[in-house]
Structure formats: structure tokens, C-alpha cells
Amino acid sequence: MRMAAALFETLTVIDPATLEPAAGAATFPPEISEDGLTYTFHLQPEGRWSNGDAVTAHDFVFAWRRVLEPVTAADYVQLLFVIDNAEAYYRGQIDARTIPDEQASLSAAGSPPTYRGIVRSEPIPFEQVGIRAVDEHTLEVRLRGPVPYFLDLTSMITFAPLHRATLERFEQRLPDGTVRYDPRWYRTENLVGNGAFRLAEWLPRQVMRFERSETYWNRANVPSRYVEVVAVEDRNTAFMLYESGDVDLMPFMPPPRIARTLYEYTRTGRRDDVFVESMFGTYFFKINVLRSPTDDRRVRRALSMAIDREAIVSQVRGYGERATSVLVPEGTGEYVSPEGVSFDPAGARALLASAGYDDPGSMDAVELLFNHDPTGNHLHIAEAVKQMWQEHLGITVQLRSIDRPSLRMRLKELNYSICRAGWYGDYWDPMTFLELFVTAHGEGGNNDTGFANQEYDGLIRQAMFEADAVRRNALLARAERMLVVEHAVVIPLFTYVEMYLYDPDRLEGMWVNRRGVLPLQYLERTP
Amino acid sequence: MTMKFLWRIVQIPIVLWVVYTLSFFLCEADPADPLYGTAEKLPPEPVMQARRALYGYDAPMLVRYVDWLGQYVRGDLGLSASYGDRRVTEVLRHSLPKSLILGGYALGIAIVLGMTAGVIGAVYRDRVIDYATLAVALVGISVPSFVVAATLLVVFALYLGWFPVGGWGPYAWGHIAYLTLPAVALSLPAMAYIARLTRNGMLEVLEQDFVRTARAKGAGSLRVMLKHCLRHAAMPVVSFLGPAAASVLTGSFVIEKVFHLPGMGDHFVKAVLDRDRRLILSVVMIYATLLVVFNALVDAAYTILDPRTRDSS
């Protein structure tokens, strides 16, 4: 993401100092209509691609359309669904190919629903989607609801423009008529970007060398002639590269033992080049609500109540994480999360008894699933939780560590009871966490808990169309309460922290921040 | 002998076919969808279908088995699912030469230092220097490479600053400063084996009649050592070198990770975790090919080193 942001500039960018949207490929702020539904962006008059061509509004339309084509399989396609008719366009493309006619007519009549529980969408022409190039330098976007975080969204790389002529050189027509682009378009020798840098060298798994783009409109404010990003997999080695002075910045945590020592050093003032920041992300467990015994919400809530989160952050973690029993990290704008469940072993046991488990030992063993992690982070947390559940509830807990693809398979098939998960917010709004649990959210199915609740879906949909910030936050808080307290679909544990290592006297233009925004273009090594 | 050697050559494709078959069906036995390994979020079903078709997973297993076999015979390694649709040949073009260069360097170190240590150990049998080489060899064999690698890194790169911490260096063919520490770490186990094999071989030969005869005929001590003794003592080393070369040249996951090198060893582990079947099969086939070729070469080397094997045909 950070690499792509160096090569492609979005309409807005997040200012790393204020974390507010600021001018990017478009001047700031754009014109926003009275009802908050129409945004008109004026592109930077000097905006140029790395080959010298002017960046036009058509490049944005082309790129956004490509994201909405199912064949692109864009990971973050649902971010564009805030745009009017974007979701209808996307679903229409999919449904036309996946849902047979006879099933569609059945679902239109009301039953049975399709696999997503919605009727088949008919394909619509792209012209109906709320994206329009008014002229070469003006882009108009029509939203389906007043989305308060839209200018935050437009800073995401999914909203970046693409150099149409380059991609068209790599166009491939598949047998079913869809258009796909040969991935060679983003090789070093072919890539055309509009960002502060151009890709001078790319050795996969080794190094990316970014050289300042001499066509970038704001190049006067890019102090470094080049920036090299080294891809190091082993965190020990990465730490040694930093310690030996081979790299100036290490924007992630060293292995646990070293990280814990460094964290102590910063607190005692022995090192001034270690920065720990609470992130916009939450570590949690998600629960399969369709499988016994976790299909009973009292059982789920009892499990959540029997976890001493403070003990986990202080004894198992120890890098300054904040324990949390809600999903949305503290301090997300004006939003205030509801009260989560608190650590209450006696209450948890009582709740379990009310669910019919007077003798918790008789309950089937609960399996806690997590992906294998070489540093053992997940294992240590899981072991602590297992011990708490066994001690406070008297139930049997089995831990199971498996590799990622197998884990994904089991989640998709809902073949699990409890699984560890984590989520970093994509944009600065509670919605980025809460929309995950809408019924069969998106096509990729991020909601793999089996939780399908009309009231919840309704609250989220209402919030999407609510213009008043206070009312909107109240709706979201109500939804979050359902998620973490009433239905206890997720068991939040703590807010992630990240560690950054750099010497502020040697490296300028670096802002440590909650969102992990790290634009390469401001970085400068002082001589 | 020519017949025997020809038979070895004929065996090569048969062995490779068996290896391919076993690896293919082992991959097939994996219940996880091979395209789940890379996608961060699962794309919608039609996209999954398109991707399956792209990688050839839409065909029935046996059809795929035959198709892929045909492709391997033609030298087509297919598409890598975990490297953003790059061709496996392209992925390997970046990594295989680097592993070969590093492995060649390591192998050179292992042979030269290992045989020297072995000869010294044999000549100064049961003296301090013999025990010293024995001790070093024992360490080389028993200490796992991640410990050796990390230790070398901390001592020589971090504290002494003699070598860079990691990376391939500025040139495509590598840089001796960057490659020395990983090469030493990689060579250590092989070096230790070679030292022990050479020493024992030498001790055996030194007792033989023909050595005494050579000495009696007035051949110099060094000449006897190198021409008569080492030639015989090298036999077990040569047979060890076949498999050792194949394994050293294809890289080491651990060494590459610790020294941050873009070699092929990484694929042996990562490709499996990523469910990248074409990459798995490709690296297995490359390893197997090197192995059978080197073993054939070892057989050939035997006939040169040991006149007795020539008589058998």
C-alpha cells in the first residue's frame, strides 16, 4: 500500500501530521453539494504522469471502473460501493454469470432467496454509476448516501488513477468476453504512475528503488532524490540492518524479545529512537454462531466475560497495548463506543448456568483456532485465554494452530467454533469495523461468523444514509453494542500497537501516527 | 562400463517421472483450495472460476496431471499463483542463479577447507591439531544453521563490522563481501562431513602397502600424499558430494531468511504455505534433476578415480 502510494497519487492524501485529508491529485477541498451527495474534484492543473501525459479525470473514471469489474477481483472493491449505483453495477455483472434464470425468478418472488439472501441484480450500464468526467480536469462523484468519510476514502490506493493508454497495451480478452490486463503492466519497465516517485528498480522480495519523479506536480516538496525500500522477511535481520545503520527506518516491530526490551528502554529513557504508537486496529476472536455450544449467545457472552484482558496486555503482550472489550478503537473521531463486557468470572458462570450448563464440564470442548505465527504471538494469547476459560468457567478448551489457507477454508465453510482475528480500519470511521458483520458482507464473505441479523443490517444501512453526525454515531454505537455485548459475536481483546525505529536527528519528514500513514515523499536523511 | 553409465542416463527421466508423480498427487491430497493461499479476501465465485481456468485447476485431476507433465517436458513451468501471476520461470530466473552462485561459493569453501582439514587431521593423527579439526567438524555438523548464521551475523557484521548485515549486494552476480558470511554458514555442515570423510579415508590409505611402496621408491612425502593417498581418500568424499551439491546449490530457507538473500531455498517452504502448486512442483523437479545428475556424475567420477571400477564392464 505504502509502495503503491509512492507511485500513484490519489485525489486526496492523508496528512501524516494531522491525519486529515489534504490536497493530492486534486485541489483541496473539492466542491461538495448541499445534500452532501455530490463531490466535484478539480485536478491539479500541473498533474502529470511519469511519461509526461497530463493526468485527466478520464484516468480516474477508467481506474474506478476497472476496480468495479469483477474480473479485476479487487480486494477492496466494496469501498467503492458508497458511490451511487456502484454496488448495483458490480453485482449485476456477477449475478448475470452466477445465478441461473430460474433461480432468479424464484428469488424475485420472495423465496427461496439466493445464496446471499438478496434478489438477483440485473446488469446496468456503467453510465448509471455516479462517476463522471465533466471535463479533462473535473471529476464529479455522486454518492448513494452522505458519507462523512468520503474524502478519507479517496486517499486509499483503490481510488488511484491509472494511465489508460498503458493498460490498454496489456489488454487481454478472456473467452467469456471480459477484459483483463496482463500483470506485466506494473513491471518496472512498463509502469506509468502519477506519484511523487517512479519505480527505478524492483527485485521481488529484495528491494524497491523509488526515484523522484521529475514530472510530479509537487516535486519541489520532495526532498529526497531516491528512497530504497528493503523487503526483509526475518524481523531479527531487519533489526540488525537497522542497528548497523544500513537502513534508516524500521516501521514495524522487531521479534518479541527484542521489542519488549526496546519498549522498556523507551520508558526508562535509554533509547530515544524507538516509538510506540497505538494503532487503528483491534485484535479479537470471532465466533461461529451456528455451531453448538457457541450458537447460544449466553455462552458467547460468558466466554467474553471470563477473559481478563488487562492480564493479557500486561503479562502476555507487554508493548503498551490497550485492553478493550469493544471493536472500534478509542478516539475514532467523535464516535464513542458503548460499554463492552467487563471481566466478571462469577457473572460468566451464572450466565453459563442459565444457558443450561450447570456443570460446564459436560459442555462439549470448545476449539480455539488460530493461524500459525512463527513468533508465537497468537499461541501465547490463545494459551492465556484457554487457561482463563478453564479456570473461570470450568470448560474444556482445545487450541489448534493451522496455516492460513486452511484457516481460510475452515472459516468459509463455517467449520470452526472460535477463531482469532484482527482488523485494521481502512478509513477513519467506525463503519470500517462494523460493516464487516453485515449479513454476508461483500462477495468475499468477510462475515464468516454465520451472524445474520436484520436489525443489525438495518442499523448499518440507516447509518449509511444518515446525514446527522450525532444520530449516525448513535446508530453505529447501537450496532456495536449488539455485536460485542448482546450477541457477543466478537470478543475484542486489545488495540494493536506498532513500533517504529528511527533516529529523529538523522531522518526528517517522519510522523509516527495511529493510521500507519507513512508517505515516502517527505522522508529526508540529514547529512 | 559405458553400458553401466548409459543405463544411469536412461534412469534419469524415469526417476524424475516418479518424483513428479509423487509430488503431484501429494499436492492434490491437500484439501485446501490452491487459490486460497494468496488472495487477501476471497473474490466472488465467477472470479474464482476465471482464476481456476487461468491456472488450469478447472480441469479434472488426471487431465491436469498429463497436461502439466507435458508442460514440464517442454520446459514450461506454468504460472505462479503466489507471485502475482508471474510465470514460474520468471520467478526462478531471479532466484535460481543466485542460489547457484552462493551454493557454488559455499561448495568451494567446503571442499577446499574440508579436505585440507581432513588431510591435516590424518597426518597429525591424535595430536592437538587433529582434535581441533575434529571439534570444529563436530560443531559444524551438530549446530543448526540458524544458530551459526545468527552468530556469524552478530559477531562479524554487527560487532566487528567486517561484513554487511544482509542483502545480495550491488551486482547481479553477487558481491564477495555480501556472500561470504552466508556461504560460510551454508558450507559448514558439508565442510565438516568432508573433513571427517577425508581424514578417515586418508588414515585407511596411509596403512596400505602401495603407499609404503611409493615411499620406498623414493616419492616425496607431499607427492605421496596428494597423488596416491588423496586420490583414494577422496572416494567417499566424492560420493558424498553428489547429494550435498544438489542440496547446497538449491539454497537454504534458513540462510536466505537470516541473510536476507533472494535465493531459491525460500520457495521450498513458502510455496507450500502459499499452496502455489506449480512453484512447488518446479522447485522439487529442479532439486530432483540436480540430484540425479550429480549422482550420475559421481558414478562417472568413480571410474576416473578408481581403476578397479573400469574393469567391471
Short mmCIF file of N, CA, C and O in Angstrom, two decimals, chain A residues 373-438:
data_model
loop_
_atom_site.label_atom_id
_atom_site.label_comp_id
_atom_site.label_asym_id
_atom_site.label_seq_id
_atom_site.Cartn_x
_atom_site.Cartn_y
_atom_site.Cartn_z
N ASP A 373 1.91 -18.72 13.59
CA ASP A 373 2.70 -17.50 13.51
C ASP A 373 4.08 -17.83 14.09
O ASP A 373 4.17 -18.26 15.24
N PRO A 374 5.15 -17.67 13.29
CA PRO A 374 6.46 -18.11 13.76
C PRO A 374 6.91 -17.44 15.05
O PRO A 374 7.70 -18.01 15.81
N THR A 375 6.42 -16.23 15.34
CA THR A 375 6.86 -15.57 16.56
C THR A 375 6.10 -16.09 17.78
O THR A 375 6.45 -15.76 18.91
N GLY A 376 5.04 -16.87 17.55
CA GLY A 376 4.31 -17.45 18.67
C GLY A 376 3.33 -16.49 19.33
O GLY A 376 2.75 -16.80 20.37
N ASN A 377 3.13 -15.32 18.73
CA ASN A 377 2.24 -14.32 19.33
C ASN A 377 0.83 -14.87 19.59
O ASN A 377 0.29 -14.75 20.68
N HIS A 378 0.25 -15.46 18.55
CA HIS A 378 -1.13 -15.94 18.69
C HIS A 378 -1.21 -17.09 19.68
O HIS A 378 -2.16 -17.20 20.44
N LEU A 379 -0.20 -17.94 19.64
CA LEU A 379 -0.18 -19.08 20.55
C LEU A 379 -0.19 -18.61 22.01
O LEU A 379 -0.96 -19.12 22.83
N HIS A 380 0.63 -17.63 22.31
CA HIS A 380 0.72 -17.18 23.70
C HIS A 380 -0.60 -16.59 24.18
O HIS A 380 -1.03 -16.85 25.30
N ILE A 381 -1.25 -15.83 23.31
CA ILE A 381 -2.54 -15.26 23.68
C ILE A 381 -3.57 -16.37 23.87
O ILE A 381 -4.31 -16.40 24.85
N ALA A 382 -3.57 -17.31 22.92
CA ALA A 382 -4.54 -18.41 22.99
C ALA A 382 -4.35 -19.24 24.25
O ALA A 382 -5.32 -19.64 24.91
N GLU A 383 -3.10 -19.46 24.60
CA GLU A 383 -2.83 -20.25 25.82
C GLU A 383 -3.36 -19.53 27.06
O GLU A 383 -3.94 -20.16 27.95
N ALA A 384 -3.15 -18.22 27.09
CA ALA A 384 -3.63 -17.45 28.24
C ALA A 384 -5.16 -17.52 28.33
O ALA A 384 -5.72 -17.73 29.41
N VAL A 385 -5.81 -17.36 27.19
CA VAL A 385 -7.27 -17.38 27.19
C VAL A 385 -7.79 -18.77 27.57
O VAL A 385 -8.74 -18.91 28.35
N LYS A 386 -7.14 -19.79 27.06
CA LYS A 386 -7.54 -21.16 27.39
C LYS A 386 -7.49 -21.37 28.91
O LYS A 386 -8.42 -21.90 29.51
N GLN A 387 -6.40 -20.89 29.47
CA GLN A 387 -6.23 -21.06 30.91
C GLN A 387 -7.33 -20.32 31.67
O GLN A 387 -7.91 -20.84 32.62
N MET A 388 -7.68 -19.10 31.20
CA MET A 388 -8.73 -18.32 31.87
C MET A 388 -10.09 -19.02 31.75
O MET A 388 -10.84 -19.09 32.72
N TRP A 389 -10.38 -19.50 30.58
CA TRP A 389 -11.67 -20.16 30.38
C TRP A 389 -11.78 -21.43 31.22
O TRP A 389 -12.83 -21.73 31.79
N GLN A 390 -10.69 -22.17 31.29
CA GLN A 390 -10.74 -23.40 32.06
C GLN A 390 -10.87 -23.08 33.55
O GLN A 390 -11.62 -23.72 34.26
N GLU A 391 -10.12 -22.05 33.97
CA GLU A 391 -10.13 -21.72 35.39
C GLU A 391 -11.46 -21.08 35.82
O GLU A 391 -12.07 -21.48 36.80
N HIS A 392 -11.92 -20.10 35.02
CA HIS A 392 -13.11 -19.36 35.45
C HIS A 392 -14.42 -20.03 35.09
O HIS A 392 -15.42 -19.83 35.75
N LEU A 393 -14.43 -20.80 34.01
CA LEU A 393 -15.69 -21.41 33.57
C LEU A 393 -15.73 -22.92 33.76
O LEU A 393 -16.80 -23.52 33.77
N GLY A 394 -14.56 -23.52 33.86
CA GLY A 394 -14.52 -24.96 34.02
C GLY A 394 -14.84 -25.73 32.75
O GLY A 394 -15.22 -26.91 32.80
N ILE A 395 -14.70 -25.08 31.61
CA ILE A 395 -14.97 -25.78 30.35
C ILE A 395 -13.67 -26.33 29.77
O ILE A 395 -12.59 -25.98 30.19
N THR A 396 -13.81 -27.22 28.80
CA THR A 396 -12.65 -27.78 28.15
C THR A 396 -12.36 -26.98 26.88
O THR A 396 -13.27 -26.73 26.08
N VAL A 397 -11.10 -26.57 26.72
CA VAL A 397 -10.72 -25.77 25.56
C VAL A 397 -9.60 -26.47 24.81
O VAL A 397 -8.65 -26.96 25.42
N GLN A 398 -9.75 -26.55 23.51
CA GLN A 398 -8.67 -27.11 22.69
C GLN A 398 -8.11 -26.01 21.81
O GLN A 398 -8.86 -25.26 21.20
N LEU A 399 -6.77 -25.94 21.75
CA LEU A 399 -6.14 -24.96 20.87
C LEU A 399 -5.74 -25.65 19.58
O LEU A 399 -5.30 -26.79 19.58
N ARG A 400 -5.93 -24.95 18.48
CA ARG A 400 -5.48 -25.52 17.21
C ARG A 400 -4.86 -24.43 16.34
O ARG A 400 -5.49 -23.42 16.04
N SER A 401 -3.62 -24.68 15.96
CA SER A 401 -2.90 -23.74 15.11
C SER A 401 -2.78 -24.34 13.71
O SER A 401 -2.29 -25.46 13.56
N ILE A 402 -3.23 -23.62 12.71
CA ILE A 402 -3.11 -24.14 11.34
C ILE A 402 -2.61 -23.04 10.42
O ILE A 402 -2.56 -21.87 10.80
N ASP A 403 -2.25 -23.42 9.21
CA ASP A 403 -1.73 -22.43 8.27
C ASP A 403 -2.88 -21.63 7.68
O ASP A 403 -4.04 -22.05 7.70
N ARG A 404 -2.54 -20.48 7.12
CA ARG A 404 -3.53 -19.53 6.65
C ARG A 404 -4.55 -20.08 5.64
O ARG A 404 -5.74 -19.90 5.82
N PRO A 405 -4.08 -20.73 4.57
CA PRO A 405 -5.07 -21.20 3.59
C PRO A 405 -6.07 -22.18 4.21
O PRO A 405 -7.27 -22.12 3.92
N SER A 406 -5.59 -23.05 5.08
CA SER A 406 -6.52 -24.00 5.72
C SER A 406 -7.48 -23.26 6.64
O SER A 406 -8.67 -23.59 6.73
N LEU A 407 -6.95 -22.25 7.32
CA LEU A 407 -7.80 -21.47 8.22
C LEU A 407 -8.92 -20.79 7.43
O LEU A 407 -10.09 -20.81 7.82
N ARG A 408 -8.51 -20.21 6.29
CA ARG A 408 -9.47 -19.51 5.46
C ARG A 408 -10.56 -20.47 4.98
O ARG A 408 -11.74 -20.16 4.94
N MET A 409 -10.13 -21.68 4.63
CA MET A 409 -11.06 -22.71 4.18
C MET A 409 -12.08 -23.01 5.28
O MET A 409 -13.28 -23.08 5.04
N ARG A 410 -11.56 -23.18 6.49
CA ARG A 410 -12.47 -23.55 7.59
C ARG A 410 -13.41 -22.40 7.93
O ARG A 410 -14.56 -22.64 8.29
N LEU A 411 -12.94 -21.17 7.81
CA LEU A 411 -13.82 -20.03 8.06
C LEU A 411 -14.92 -19.99 7.01
O LEU A 411 -16.09 -19.78 7.32
N LYS A 412 -14.53 -20.20 5.77
CA LYS A 412 -15.50 -20.11 4.69
C LYS A 412 -16.58 -21.18 4.86
O LYS A 412 -17.75 -20.94 4.60
N GLU A 413 -16.15 -22.36 5.29
CA GLU A 413 -17.11 -23.45 5.47
C GLU A 413 -17.80 -23.39 6.83
O GLU A 413 -18.56 -24.29 7.18
N LEU A 414 -17.51 -22.36 7.61
CA LEU A 414 -18.02 -22.24 8.98
C LEU A 414 -17.72 -23.49 9.79
O LEU A 414 -18.51 -23.94 10.60
N ASN A 415 -16.54 -24.04 9.52
CA ASN A 415 -16.14 -25.25 10.20
C ASN A 415 -15.18 -24.88 11.34
O ASN A 415 -14.00 -25.17 11.32
N TYR A 416 -15.70 -24.17 12.33
CA TYR A 416 -14.89 -23.77 13.48
C TYR A 416 -15.84 -23.32 14.59
O TYR A 416 -17.03 -23.13 14.36
N SER A 417 -15.29 -23.14 15.79
CA SER A 417 -16.10 -22.59 16.88
C SER A 417 -15.69 -21.16 17.18
O SER A 417 -16.49 -20.24 17.12
N ILE A 418 -14.38 -21.00 17.50
CA ILE A 418 -13.87 -19.67 17.82
C ILE A 418 -12.55 -19.49 17.07
O ILE A 418 -11.74 -20.42 17.02
N CYS A 419 -12.36 -18.35 16.49
CA CYS A 419 -11.16 -18.15 15.70
C CYS A 419 -10.56 -16.78 16.00
O CYS A 419 -11.28 -15.79 16.14
N ARG A 420 -9.26 -16.71 16.04
CA ARG A 420 -8.62 -15.41 16.30
C ARG A 420 -8.70 -14.58 15.01
O ARG A 420 -8.70 -15.12 13.90
N ALA A 421 -8.78 -13.28 15.17
CA ALA A 421 -8.86 -12.41 14.02
C ALA A 421 -8.28 -11.06 14.39
O ALA A 421 -7.99 -10.79 15.56
N GLY A 422 -8.08 -10.24 13.42
CA GLY A 422 -7.60 -8.89 13.66
C GLY A 422 -8.07 -8.02 12.52
O GLY A 422 -8.31 -8.52 11.42
N TRP A 423 -8.26 -6.76 12.79
CA TRP A 423 -8.71 -5.88 11.72
C TRP A 423 -8.14 -4.48 11.93
O TRP A 423 -8.23 -3.93 13.01
N TYR A 424 -7.53 -3.98 10.87
CA TYR A 424 -7.09 -2.58 10.86
C TYR A 424 -8.09 -1.79 10.04
O TYR A 424 -8.43 -2.20 8.93
N GLY A 425 -8.56 -0.68 10.59
CA GLY A 425 -9.54 0.12 9.88
C GLY A 425 -8.97 0.67 8.58
O GLY A 425 -7.81 1.06 8.53
N ASP A 426 -9.81 0.67 7.54
CA ASP A 426 -9.35 1.18 6.25
C ASP A 426 -9.49 2.69 6.18
O ASP A 426 -8.73 3.36 5.51
N TYR A 427 -10.50 3.21 6.82
CA TYR A 427 -10.74 4.65 6.79
C TYR A 427 -11.19 5.08 8.18
O TYR A 427 -11.59 4.26 9.00
N TRP A 428 -11.13 6.37 8.43
CA TRP A 428 -11.28 6.91 9.76
C TRP A 428 -12.75 7.00 10.16
O TRP A 428 -13.32 8.07 10.26
N ASP A 429 -13.37 5.86 10.36
CA ASP A 429 -14.79 5.87 10.72
C ASP A 429 -15.13 4.50 11.32
O ASP A 429 -14.60 3.48 10.88
N PRO A 430 -16.02 4.46 12.31
CA PRO A 430 -16.39 3.17 12.92
C PRO A 430 -16.93 2.18 11.90
O PRO A 430 -16.84 0.96 12.09
N MET A 431 -17.50 2.72 10.82
CA MET A 431 -18.10 1.85 9.81
C MET A 431 -17.13 0.80 9.29
O MET A 431 -17.51 -0.32 8.98
N THR A 432 -15.84 1.15 9.21
CA THR A 432 -14.86 0.22 8.66
C THR A 432 -14.76 -1.06 9.49
O THR A 432 -14.38 -2.11 9.01
N PHE A 433 -15.14 -0.97 10.78
CA PHE A 433 -15.17 -2.18 11.61
C PHE A 433 -16.55 -2.82 11.60
O PHE A 433 -16.68 -4.04 11.57
N LEU A 434 -17.57 -1.97 11.66
CA LEU A 434 -18.92 -2.51 11.90
C LEU A 434 -19.54 -3.13 10.65
O LEU A 434 -20.33 -4.06 10.75
N GLU A 435 -19.17 -2.62 9.47
CA GLU A 435 -19.79 -3.16 8.26
C GLU A 435 -19.31 -4.59 7.97
O GLU A 435 -19.88 -5.29 7.15
N LEU A 436 -18.26 -5.02 8.68
CA LEU A 436 -17.75 -6.37 8.46
C LEU A 436 -18.78 -7.43 8.82
O LEU A 436 -18.72 -8.55 8.34
N PHE A 437 -19.71 -7.08 9.70
CA PHE A 437 -20.61 -8.11 10.22
C PHE A 437 -22.03 -8.00 9.69
O PHE A 437 -22.94 -8.63 10.21
N VAL A 438 -22.17 -7.23 8.63
CA VAL A 438 -23.44 -7.21 7.93
C VAL A 438 -23.61 -8.59 7.29
O VAL A 438 -22.64 -9.26 6.94
#
